Structures are given as C-alpha cells and as structure tokens.
Short mmCIF file of C-alpha atoms and ligand atoms in Angstrom, two decimals:
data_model
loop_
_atom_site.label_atom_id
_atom_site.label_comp_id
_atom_site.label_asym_id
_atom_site.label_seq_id
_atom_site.Cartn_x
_atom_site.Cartn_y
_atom_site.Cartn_z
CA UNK A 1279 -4.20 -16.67 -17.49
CA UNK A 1280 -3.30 -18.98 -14.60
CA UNK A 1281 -0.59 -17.57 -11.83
CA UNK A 1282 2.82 -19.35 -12.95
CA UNK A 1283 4.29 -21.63 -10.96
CA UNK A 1284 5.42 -20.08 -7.70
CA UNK A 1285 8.90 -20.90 -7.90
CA UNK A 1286 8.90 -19.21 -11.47
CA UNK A 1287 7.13 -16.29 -10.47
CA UNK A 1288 9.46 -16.39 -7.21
CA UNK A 1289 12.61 -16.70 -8.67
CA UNK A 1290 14.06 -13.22 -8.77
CA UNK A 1291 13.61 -13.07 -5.02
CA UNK A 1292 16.73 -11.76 -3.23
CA UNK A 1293 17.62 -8.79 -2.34
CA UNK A 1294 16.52 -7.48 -5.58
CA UNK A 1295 12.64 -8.44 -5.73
CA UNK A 1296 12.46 -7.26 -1.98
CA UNK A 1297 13.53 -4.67 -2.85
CA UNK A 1298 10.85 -3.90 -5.24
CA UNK A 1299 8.18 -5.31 -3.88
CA UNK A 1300 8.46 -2.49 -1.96
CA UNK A 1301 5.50 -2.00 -4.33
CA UNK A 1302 5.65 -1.40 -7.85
CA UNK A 1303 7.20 -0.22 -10.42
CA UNK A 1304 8.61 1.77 -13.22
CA UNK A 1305 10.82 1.29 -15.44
CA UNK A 1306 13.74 3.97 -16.93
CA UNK A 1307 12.83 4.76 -20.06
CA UNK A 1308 15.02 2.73 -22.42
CA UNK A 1309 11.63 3.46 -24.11
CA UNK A 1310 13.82 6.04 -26.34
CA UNK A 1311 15.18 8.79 -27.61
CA UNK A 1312 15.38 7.53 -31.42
CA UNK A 1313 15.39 10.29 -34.35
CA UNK A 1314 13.60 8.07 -36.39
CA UNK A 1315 10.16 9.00 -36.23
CA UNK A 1316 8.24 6.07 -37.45
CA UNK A 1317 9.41 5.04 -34.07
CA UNK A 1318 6.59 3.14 -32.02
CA UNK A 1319 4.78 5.80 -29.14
CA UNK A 1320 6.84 6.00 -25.75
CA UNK A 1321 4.56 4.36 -23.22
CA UNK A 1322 3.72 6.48 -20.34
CA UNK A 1323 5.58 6.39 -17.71
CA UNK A 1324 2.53 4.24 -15.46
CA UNK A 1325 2.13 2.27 -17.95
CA UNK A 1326 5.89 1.43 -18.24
CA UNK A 1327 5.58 0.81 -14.45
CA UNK A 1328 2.86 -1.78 -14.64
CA UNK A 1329 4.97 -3.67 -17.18
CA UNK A 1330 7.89 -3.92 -14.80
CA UNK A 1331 5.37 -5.16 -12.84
CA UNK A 1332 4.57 -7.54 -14.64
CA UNK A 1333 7.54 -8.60 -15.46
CA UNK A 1334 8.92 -8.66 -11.95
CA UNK A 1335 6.03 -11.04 -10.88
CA UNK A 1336 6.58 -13.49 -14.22
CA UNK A 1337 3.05 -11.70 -15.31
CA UNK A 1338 0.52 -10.87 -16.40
CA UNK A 1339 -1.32 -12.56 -14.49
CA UNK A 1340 -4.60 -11.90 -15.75
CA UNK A 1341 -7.38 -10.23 -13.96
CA UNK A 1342 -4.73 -9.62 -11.14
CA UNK A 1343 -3.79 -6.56 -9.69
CA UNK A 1344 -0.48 -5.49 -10.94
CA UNK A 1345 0.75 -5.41 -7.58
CA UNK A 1346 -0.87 -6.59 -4.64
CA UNK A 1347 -2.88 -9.16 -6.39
CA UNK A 1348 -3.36 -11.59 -3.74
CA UNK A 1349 -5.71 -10.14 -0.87
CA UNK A 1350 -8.99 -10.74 1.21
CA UNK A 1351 -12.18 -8.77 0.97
CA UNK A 1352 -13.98 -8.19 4.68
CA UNK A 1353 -16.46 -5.33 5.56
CA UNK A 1354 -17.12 -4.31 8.89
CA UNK A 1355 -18.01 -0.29 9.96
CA UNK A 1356 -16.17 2.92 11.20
CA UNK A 1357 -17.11 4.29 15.02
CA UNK A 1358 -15.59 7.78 14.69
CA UNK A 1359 -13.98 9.93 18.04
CA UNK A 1360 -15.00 12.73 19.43
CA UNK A 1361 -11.81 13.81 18.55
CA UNK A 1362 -11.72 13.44 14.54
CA UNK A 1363 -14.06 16.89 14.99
CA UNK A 1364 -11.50 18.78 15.77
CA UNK A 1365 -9.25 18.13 12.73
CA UNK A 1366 -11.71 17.85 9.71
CA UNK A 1367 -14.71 18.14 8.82
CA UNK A 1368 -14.87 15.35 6.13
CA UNK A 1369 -18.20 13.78 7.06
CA UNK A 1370 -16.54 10.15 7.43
CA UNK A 1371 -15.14 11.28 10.96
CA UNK A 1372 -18.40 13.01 12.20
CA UNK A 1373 -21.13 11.55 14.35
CA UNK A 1374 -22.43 8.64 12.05
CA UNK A 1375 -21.35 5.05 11.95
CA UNK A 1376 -19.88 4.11 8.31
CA UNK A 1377 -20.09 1.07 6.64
CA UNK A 1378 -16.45 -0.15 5.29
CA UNK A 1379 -15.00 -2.08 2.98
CA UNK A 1380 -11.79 -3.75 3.65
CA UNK A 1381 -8.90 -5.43 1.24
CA UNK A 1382 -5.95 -6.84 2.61
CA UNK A 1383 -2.93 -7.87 0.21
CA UNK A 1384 0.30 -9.29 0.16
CA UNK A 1385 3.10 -7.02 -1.83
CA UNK A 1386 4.12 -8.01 -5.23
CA UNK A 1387 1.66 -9.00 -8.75
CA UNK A 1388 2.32 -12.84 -7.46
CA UNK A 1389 -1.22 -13.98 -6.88
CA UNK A 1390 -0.68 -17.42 -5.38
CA UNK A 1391 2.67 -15.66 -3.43
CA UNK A 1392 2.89 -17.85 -0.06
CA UNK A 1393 1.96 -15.19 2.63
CA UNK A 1394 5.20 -15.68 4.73
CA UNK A 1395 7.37 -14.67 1.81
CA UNK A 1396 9.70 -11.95 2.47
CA UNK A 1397 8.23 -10.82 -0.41
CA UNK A 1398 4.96 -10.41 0.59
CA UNK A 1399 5.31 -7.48 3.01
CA UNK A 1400 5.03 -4.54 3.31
CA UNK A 1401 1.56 -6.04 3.40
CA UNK A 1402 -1.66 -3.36 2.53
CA UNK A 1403 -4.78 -2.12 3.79
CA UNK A 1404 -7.49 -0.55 1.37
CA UNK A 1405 -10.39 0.73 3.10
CA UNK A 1406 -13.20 1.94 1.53
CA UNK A 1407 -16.10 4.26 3.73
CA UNK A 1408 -19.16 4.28 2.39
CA UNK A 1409 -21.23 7.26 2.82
CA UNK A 1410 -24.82 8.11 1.79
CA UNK A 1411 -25.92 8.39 -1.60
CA UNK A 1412 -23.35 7.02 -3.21
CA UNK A 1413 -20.12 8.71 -1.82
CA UNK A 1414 -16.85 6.47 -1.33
CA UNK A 1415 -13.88 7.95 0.21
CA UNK A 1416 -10.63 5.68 0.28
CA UNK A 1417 -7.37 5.06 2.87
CA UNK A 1418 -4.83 2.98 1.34
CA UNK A 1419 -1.75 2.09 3.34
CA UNK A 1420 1.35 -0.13 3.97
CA UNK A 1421 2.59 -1.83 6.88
CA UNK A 1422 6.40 -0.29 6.56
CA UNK A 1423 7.24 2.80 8.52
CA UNK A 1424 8.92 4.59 5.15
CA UNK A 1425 8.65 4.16 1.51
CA UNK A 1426 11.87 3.72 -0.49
CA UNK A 1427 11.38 6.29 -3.20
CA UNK A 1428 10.67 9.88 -2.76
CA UNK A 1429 9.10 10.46 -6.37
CA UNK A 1430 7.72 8.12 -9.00
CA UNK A 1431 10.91 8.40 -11.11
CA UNK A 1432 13.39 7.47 -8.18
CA UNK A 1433 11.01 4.31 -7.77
CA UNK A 1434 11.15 3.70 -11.30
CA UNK A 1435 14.31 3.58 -11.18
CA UNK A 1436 14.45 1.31 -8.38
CA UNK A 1437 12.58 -1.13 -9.93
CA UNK A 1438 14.30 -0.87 -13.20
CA UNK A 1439 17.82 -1.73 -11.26
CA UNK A 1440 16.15 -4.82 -9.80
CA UNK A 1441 14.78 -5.86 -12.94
CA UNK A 1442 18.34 -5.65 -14.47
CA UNK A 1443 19.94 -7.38 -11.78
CA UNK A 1444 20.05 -11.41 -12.43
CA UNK A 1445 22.07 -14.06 -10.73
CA UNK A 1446 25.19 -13.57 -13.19
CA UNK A 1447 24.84 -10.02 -13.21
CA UNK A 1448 28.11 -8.81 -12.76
CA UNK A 1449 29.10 -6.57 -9.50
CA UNK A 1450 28.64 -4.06 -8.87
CA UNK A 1451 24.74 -4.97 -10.00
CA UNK A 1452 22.43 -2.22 -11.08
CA UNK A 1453 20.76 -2.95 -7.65
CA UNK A 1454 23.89 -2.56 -5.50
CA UNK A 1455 24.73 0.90 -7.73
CA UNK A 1456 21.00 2.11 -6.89
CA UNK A 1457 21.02 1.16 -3.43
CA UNK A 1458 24.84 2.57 -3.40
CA UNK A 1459 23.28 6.00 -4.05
CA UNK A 1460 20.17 6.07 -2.25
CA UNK A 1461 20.45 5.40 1.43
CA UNK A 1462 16.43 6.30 2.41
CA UNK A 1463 16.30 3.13 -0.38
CA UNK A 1464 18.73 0.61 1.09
CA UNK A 1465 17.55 1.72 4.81
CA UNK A 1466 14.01 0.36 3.50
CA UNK A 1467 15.23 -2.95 1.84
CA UNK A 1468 17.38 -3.53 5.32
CA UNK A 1469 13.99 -2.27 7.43
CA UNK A 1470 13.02 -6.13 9.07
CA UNK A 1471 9.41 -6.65 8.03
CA UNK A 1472 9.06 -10.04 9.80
CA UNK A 1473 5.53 -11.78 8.77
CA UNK A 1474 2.70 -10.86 10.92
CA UNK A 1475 0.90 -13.45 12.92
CA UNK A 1476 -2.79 -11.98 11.21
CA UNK A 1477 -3.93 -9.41 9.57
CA UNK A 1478 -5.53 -8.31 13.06
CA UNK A 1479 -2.08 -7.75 14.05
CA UNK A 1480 -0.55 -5.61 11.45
CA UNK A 1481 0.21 -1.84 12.21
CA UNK A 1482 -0.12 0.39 8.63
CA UNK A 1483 1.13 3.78 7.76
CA UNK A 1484 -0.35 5.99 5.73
CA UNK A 1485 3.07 7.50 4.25
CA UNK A 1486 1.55 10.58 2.25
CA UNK A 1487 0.60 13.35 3.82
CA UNK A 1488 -2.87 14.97 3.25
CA UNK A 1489 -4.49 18.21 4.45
CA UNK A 1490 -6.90 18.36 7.29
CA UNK A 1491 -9.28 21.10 7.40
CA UNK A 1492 -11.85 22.06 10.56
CA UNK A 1493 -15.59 23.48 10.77
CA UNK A 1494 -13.44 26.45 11.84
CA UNK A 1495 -11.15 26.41 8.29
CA UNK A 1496 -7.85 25.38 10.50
CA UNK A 1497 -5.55 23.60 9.05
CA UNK A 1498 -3.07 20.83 9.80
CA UNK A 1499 -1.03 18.13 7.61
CA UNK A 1500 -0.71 14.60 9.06
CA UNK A 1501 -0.38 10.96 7.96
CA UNK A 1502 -2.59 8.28 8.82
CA UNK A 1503 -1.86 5.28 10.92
CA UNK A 1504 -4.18 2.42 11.14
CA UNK A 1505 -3.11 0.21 14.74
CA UNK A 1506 -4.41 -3.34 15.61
CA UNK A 1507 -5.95 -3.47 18.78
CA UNK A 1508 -5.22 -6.74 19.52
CA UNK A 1509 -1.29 -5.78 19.46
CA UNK A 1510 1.44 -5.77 16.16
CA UNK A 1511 2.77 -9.14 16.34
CA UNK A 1512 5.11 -10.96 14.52
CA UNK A 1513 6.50 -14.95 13.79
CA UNK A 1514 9.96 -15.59 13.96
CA UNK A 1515 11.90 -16.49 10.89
CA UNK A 1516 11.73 -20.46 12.23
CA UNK A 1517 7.76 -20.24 12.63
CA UNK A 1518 7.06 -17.72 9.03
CA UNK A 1519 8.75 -20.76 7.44
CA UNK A 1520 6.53 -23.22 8.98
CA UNK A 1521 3.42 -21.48 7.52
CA UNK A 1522 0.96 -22.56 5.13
CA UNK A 1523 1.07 -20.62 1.85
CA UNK A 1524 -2.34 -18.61 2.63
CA UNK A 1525 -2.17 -18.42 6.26
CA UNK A 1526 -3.28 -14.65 6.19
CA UNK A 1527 -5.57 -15.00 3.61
CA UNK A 1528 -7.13 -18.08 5.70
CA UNK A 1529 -6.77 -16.69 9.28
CA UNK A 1530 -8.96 -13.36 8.43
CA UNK A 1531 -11.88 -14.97 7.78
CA UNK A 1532 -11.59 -17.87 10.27
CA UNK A 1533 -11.27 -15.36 13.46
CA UNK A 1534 -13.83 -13.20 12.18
CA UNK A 1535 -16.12 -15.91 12.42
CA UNK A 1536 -15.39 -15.38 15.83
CA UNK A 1537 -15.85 -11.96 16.74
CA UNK A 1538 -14.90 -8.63 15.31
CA UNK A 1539 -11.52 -7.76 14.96
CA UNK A 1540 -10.53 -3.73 15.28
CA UNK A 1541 -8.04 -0.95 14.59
CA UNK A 1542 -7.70 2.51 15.58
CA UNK A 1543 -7.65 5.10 13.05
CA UNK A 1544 -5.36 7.92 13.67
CA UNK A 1545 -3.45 10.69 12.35
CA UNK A 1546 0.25 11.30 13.13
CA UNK A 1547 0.31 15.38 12.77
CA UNK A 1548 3.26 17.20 11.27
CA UNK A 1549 5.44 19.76 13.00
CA UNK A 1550 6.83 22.88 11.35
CA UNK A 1551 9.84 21.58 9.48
CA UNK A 1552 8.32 18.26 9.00
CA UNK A 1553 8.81 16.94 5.01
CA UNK A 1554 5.07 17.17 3.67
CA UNK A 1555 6.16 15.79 0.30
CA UNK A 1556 8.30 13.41 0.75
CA UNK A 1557 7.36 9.37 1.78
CA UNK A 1558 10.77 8.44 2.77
CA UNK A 1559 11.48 10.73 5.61
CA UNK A 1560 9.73 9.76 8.33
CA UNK A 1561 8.36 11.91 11.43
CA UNK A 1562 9.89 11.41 15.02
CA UNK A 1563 7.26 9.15 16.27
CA UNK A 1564 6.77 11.21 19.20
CA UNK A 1565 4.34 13.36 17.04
CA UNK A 1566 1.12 14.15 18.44
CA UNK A 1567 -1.53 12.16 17.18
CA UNK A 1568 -5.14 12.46 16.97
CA UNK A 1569 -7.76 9.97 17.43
CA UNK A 1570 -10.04 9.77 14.35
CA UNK A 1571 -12.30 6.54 15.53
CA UNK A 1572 -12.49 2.54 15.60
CA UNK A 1573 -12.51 0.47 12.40
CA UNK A 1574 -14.74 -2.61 13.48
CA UNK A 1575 -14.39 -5.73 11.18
CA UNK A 1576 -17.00 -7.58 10.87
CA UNK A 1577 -17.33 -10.58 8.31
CA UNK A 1578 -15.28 -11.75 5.58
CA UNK A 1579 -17.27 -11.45 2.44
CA UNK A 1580 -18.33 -14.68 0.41
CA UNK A 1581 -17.22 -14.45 -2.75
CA UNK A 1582 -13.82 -12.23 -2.38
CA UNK A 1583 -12.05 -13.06 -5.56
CA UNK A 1584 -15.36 -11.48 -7.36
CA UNK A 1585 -15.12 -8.59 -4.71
CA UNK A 1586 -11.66 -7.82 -5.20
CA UNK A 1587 -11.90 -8.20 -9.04
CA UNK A 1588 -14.19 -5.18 -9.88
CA UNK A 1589 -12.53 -2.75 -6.63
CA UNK A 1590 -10.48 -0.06 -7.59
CA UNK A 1591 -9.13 2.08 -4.72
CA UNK A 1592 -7.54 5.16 -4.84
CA UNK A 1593 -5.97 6.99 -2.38
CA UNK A 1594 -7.18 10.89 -3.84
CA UNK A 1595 -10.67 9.48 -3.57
CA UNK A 1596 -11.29 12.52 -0.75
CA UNK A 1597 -14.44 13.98 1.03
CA UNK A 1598 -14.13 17.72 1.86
CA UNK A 1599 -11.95 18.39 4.92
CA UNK A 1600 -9.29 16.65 3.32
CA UNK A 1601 -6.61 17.59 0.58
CA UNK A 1602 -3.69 15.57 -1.04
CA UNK A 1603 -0.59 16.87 -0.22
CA UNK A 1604 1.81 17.72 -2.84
CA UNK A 1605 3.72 14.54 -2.28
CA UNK A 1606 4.26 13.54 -6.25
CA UNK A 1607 4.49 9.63 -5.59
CA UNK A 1608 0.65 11.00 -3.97
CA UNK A 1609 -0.30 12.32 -6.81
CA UNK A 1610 1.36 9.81 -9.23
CA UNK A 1611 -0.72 6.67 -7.31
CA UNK A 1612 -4.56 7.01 -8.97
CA UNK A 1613 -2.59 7.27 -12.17
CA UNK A 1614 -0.65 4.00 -11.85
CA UNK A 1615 -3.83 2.61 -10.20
CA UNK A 1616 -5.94 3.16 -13.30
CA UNK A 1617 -3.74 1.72 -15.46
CA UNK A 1618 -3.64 -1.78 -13.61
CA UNK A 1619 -7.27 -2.01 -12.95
CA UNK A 1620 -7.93 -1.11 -16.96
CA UNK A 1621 -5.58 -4.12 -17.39
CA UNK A 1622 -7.39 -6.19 -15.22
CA UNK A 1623 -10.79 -5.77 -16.32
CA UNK A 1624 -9.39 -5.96 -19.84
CA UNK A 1625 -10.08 -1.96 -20.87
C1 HEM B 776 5.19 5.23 -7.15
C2 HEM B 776 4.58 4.62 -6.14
C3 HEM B 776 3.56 3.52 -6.29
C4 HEM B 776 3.23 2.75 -7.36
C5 HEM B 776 3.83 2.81 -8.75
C6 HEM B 776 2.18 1.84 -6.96
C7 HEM B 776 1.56 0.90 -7.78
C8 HEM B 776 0.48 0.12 -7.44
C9 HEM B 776 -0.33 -0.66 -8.35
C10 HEM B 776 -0.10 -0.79 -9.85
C11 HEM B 776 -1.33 -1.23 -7.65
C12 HEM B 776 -2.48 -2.11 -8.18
C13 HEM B 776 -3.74 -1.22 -8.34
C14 HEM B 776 -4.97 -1.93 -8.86
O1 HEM B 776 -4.89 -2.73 -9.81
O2 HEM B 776 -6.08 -1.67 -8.33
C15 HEM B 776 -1.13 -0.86 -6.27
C16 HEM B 776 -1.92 -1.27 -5.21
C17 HEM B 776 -1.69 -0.90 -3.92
N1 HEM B 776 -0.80 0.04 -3.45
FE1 HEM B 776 0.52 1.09 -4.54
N2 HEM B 776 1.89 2.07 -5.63
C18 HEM B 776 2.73 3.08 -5.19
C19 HEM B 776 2.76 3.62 -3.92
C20 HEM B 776 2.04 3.16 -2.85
C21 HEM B 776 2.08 3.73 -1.52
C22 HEM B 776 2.91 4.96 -1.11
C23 HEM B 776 1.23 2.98 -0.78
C24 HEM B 776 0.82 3.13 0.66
C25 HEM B 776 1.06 4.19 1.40
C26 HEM B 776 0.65 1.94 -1.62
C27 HEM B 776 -0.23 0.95 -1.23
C28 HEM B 776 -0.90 0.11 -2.09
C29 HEM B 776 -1.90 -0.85 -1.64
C30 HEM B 776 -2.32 -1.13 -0.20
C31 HEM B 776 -2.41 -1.47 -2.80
C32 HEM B 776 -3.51 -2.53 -2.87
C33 HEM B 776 -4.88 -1.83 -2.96
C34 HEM B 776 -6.01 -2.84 -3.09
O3 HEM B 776 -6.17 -3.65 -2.16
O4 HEM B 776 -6.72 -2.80 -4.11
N3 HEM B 776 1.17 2.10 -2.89
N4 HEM B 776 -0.04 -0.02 -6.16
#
C-alpha cells in the first residue's frame, strides 16, 4: 500500500500525536469483557499496540515498520576502549574491530513523515554488531533523555488517550486527563526535542537498563548513551521549517560520502538507589560513565529501503556479559517488535 497523503497521515498532530509518537502504542483494551462467549479472541496486548499504531499513522502502511518506518541504512565498524574490559566481557567490547550495521528513523509509522516534523523525534538509532560466525548483538535507542511510560500498559494507555482525543473532543480530552495524572508523561511531551541538524549530530539514550558483567563476575547496571562527535546540534524552529521533507534521510548519505562520521559508545552507570526498572526516571547526569569504544560510520548502503525491509532489531538480542534488566517496557519491546516485522513481511 502507498503512504497516504502526508497531510492525512499528519493530521492528528498536536499535542496528542506528539505525544505518542513518543513511540508506539497500545491500546486499553475496549477489546472486552463480554459474557458471550462466541465472542471474537482478545488480541494481545502487542498486537493491540501495533493497531494503534496504525491507526495513529493513517496505516498500514504496508511493508512499513509500525513505528519508525522511515529511516536510513549505513554500516560502518565498532573500535572498542580499553575501558569496555573492565565492565563486561561481552565479546563486542573486547579487542576486535566489529563490523556494524546502522538504521536511523524518524518516530511515528508515517513513512514519507517530513524529517523536521515535531513528530518525527525522538529520532532512533538501531545498531547491529556483527560478530563471527553468525552472532548479532543489537543497541536500540532514542534521542530523548526519558521515556513517557514506565510499563507497557501506562503507554498503552497513553496512546489510547491520544487516539481518543480529536479536534471536537470535548475538555477535558482523554489526553489532557492522561497527561493530568501522569507528570513523568506530560514532562516528556513538554521535553523540547528541536530537529537535529544530521544524524551525525544527534545524542541517543539507551533508557533501559541492562546488566554488565566482568572477566572477574562483577557486576554493574547502566544505560547506554551513544554521543556524536561532531557535537548535538540543533535548527531553530524558523530554519526546521525551512527544511526539505528528507533532509536527514538525504544528509546521511551525502556527508558520508565525505568521510566517516562517529559516536562514542558509553554507559551511564547506576548508583545505589538508582530506578533499574523504570525508563522514565532518569539518572543525575553526573553519573560516572564508562567508555565502551568509537562507532565509525562508514558508507550509506545502496539499496536501503531493501535493507531496512528484511531488519528486525531487538534490543534483548545480548552476547554474554550482558543481561536485560527487569525493566517490563524492556522486556515487553522484542514482543511488540515481532509483531510489526511479521506484519511487514506479511507473516
Ligand atoms: C512499550 C514501549 C515500546 C513500544 C510499544 C515500541 C514499539 C515499536 C515498534 C512496533 C517498532 C517497529 C519494529 C519493527 O517493525 O521492526 C519500534 C521500533 C523502534 N523502537 Fe520501539 N517501542 C517501545 C519502546 C522503545 C524504547 C524504550 C526505545 C529506545 C530506548 C525504542 C526505540 C525504537 C527504535 C529506535 C525503533 C526503530 C528500530 C529500527 O530501526 O528498526 N522503542 N518500536
């Protein structure tokens, strides 16, 4: 199916679709509680999400992503520090250079969804290492300091008040009573996220915490954070509306040609007392962090719209050395995941 017309697929914007772009999903489950019981199967509550999705992008779009459909494919390699030693032994972050693959997406299942869109951020990074014989390992992260929903539900419910909120709604909306209630939610919809000037200058946070373990079995929690070395900068409102429609998408490829383009890779460690479960609160940024290596772009790959068709990340895609956290938005992600990419290959 083509994308619909931007404006269409655009037109709950407001408050409301920021708001959910966040990133996803779910919806409550008007799906039932009926005593008849011919009644049609509850859907899941990932697949419920995905439909919200959907319907919050004027989908489905097919063979798109869910959310984050539009993106850019690039591989480059990983130089890992001396310093990644110390906290795990996962073999991505030993000696060895690893090759990498790289997508970059704009929030929201819009897949022609002009880059500068308010919409459109918290942008994403999915990196992919991969190792010998066969062995992928996954980061996937967001370029918001915070998340806006501590569990799946909460976000489901997010997303459900959004997609109940229309023009003639009358006040108080079901997205000004959600927001009403959750502050860590309306702190994250009133967060600026002003568009980037590239992807090379985009700082992304891991948000979930995972468990680090060391050749001598010490362990530490932390969250990763992926920095641009050529500096986070941003356009103002007057120049993000001045911008072509795939300026980021464009831009990538076009400085690439260039010359490399590179992040650090780091982990922000937790401090007794720190929330290990929980993507809203975030640490005091002072937290020690610890080098893990360079992430060295390379070249933007030919044909990315084939590229980005059959890749499936997933952020509990681990090496040993390194445990998920029992963050339950963590845990809930492959699940979610799966259920988009079956959609999109048609399974
Ligand atoms: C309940 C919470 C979440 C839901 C329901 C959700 C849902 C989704 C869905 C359906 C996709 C499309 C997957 C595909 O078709 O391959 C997706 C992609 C993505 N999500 Fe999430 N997500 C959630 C939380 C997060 C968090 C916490 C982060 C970052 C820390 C994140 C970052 C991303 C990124 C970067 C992509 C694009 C990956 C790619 O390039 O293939 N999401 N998400």
């Amino acid at each position: 199916m083509a994308p619909a017309p931007i404006d269409a697929s655009l037109r709950k914007s407001s408050l409301a679709f920021a708001a959910a772009l966040v990133l996803c999903c779910a919806h409550l489950a008007h799906a039932a509680e009926t005593a008849e019981p011919a009644a049609a199967p509850t859907k899941s509550l990932p697949e419920q999400i995905v439909d919200t999705l959907d319907v919050l992008s004027s989908g489905p779009h097919a063979g798109y992503r869910a959310n984050h459909a539009k993106g850019v494919v690039v591989t480059g390699h990983f130089v890992p520090s001396r310093s990644a030693r110390s906290l795990t032994v996962a073999p991505q972050f030993q000696s060895q250079k690893v090759p990498v693959i790289v997508r970059f997406s704009d929030t929201t299942g819009v897949p022609n969804i002009p880059d500068a869109n308010s919409n459109a951020s918290p942008h994403g990074i999915a990196i992919r290492f991969e190792l010998p014989k066969g062995v992928n390992t996954d980061i996937v992260s967001l370029s918001t300091n915070g998340f806006p929903a501590a569990t799946p539900e909460e976000f489901a419910a997010l997303l459900s008040a959004i997609a109940a909120t229309h023009a003639d709604t009358p006040k108080p909306t079901p997205i000004e009573q959600f927001l009403g209630a959750h502050p860590k939610a309306l702190a994250f919809v009133k967060m600026p996220k002003p568009a980037p000037v590239s992807f090379a200058n985009l700082t992304f946070y891991g948000l979930n915490a995972f468990k680090f373990t060391n050749q001598a079995g010490t362990t530490r929690y932390g969250r990763y954070r992926i920095i641009p070395l050529a500096g986070d900068k941003r356009l103002s409102e007057e120049q993000a509306k001045g911008m072509p429609p795939n300026y980021l998408m464009d831009e990538l490829p076009a400085r690439l040609a260039k010359g490399p383009v590179k992040f650090r890779l780091a982990v922000q460690l937790a401090e007794p007392g720190d929330p290990l479960n929980d993507g809203t609160e975030v640490w005091p940024d002072e937290r020690k962090q610890i080098e893990l290596g360079t992430l060295v772009l390379e070249k933007a790959v030919p044909d990315s719209a084939a590229q980005e068709k059959q890749l499936a990340f997933n952020p509990l895609l681990l090496t040993d050395g390194i445990a998920p956290s029992d963050d339950p938005v963590l845990q809930f992600r492959p699940i979610v995941y799966a259920v988009s990419y079956g959609r999109r290959v048609g399974k």
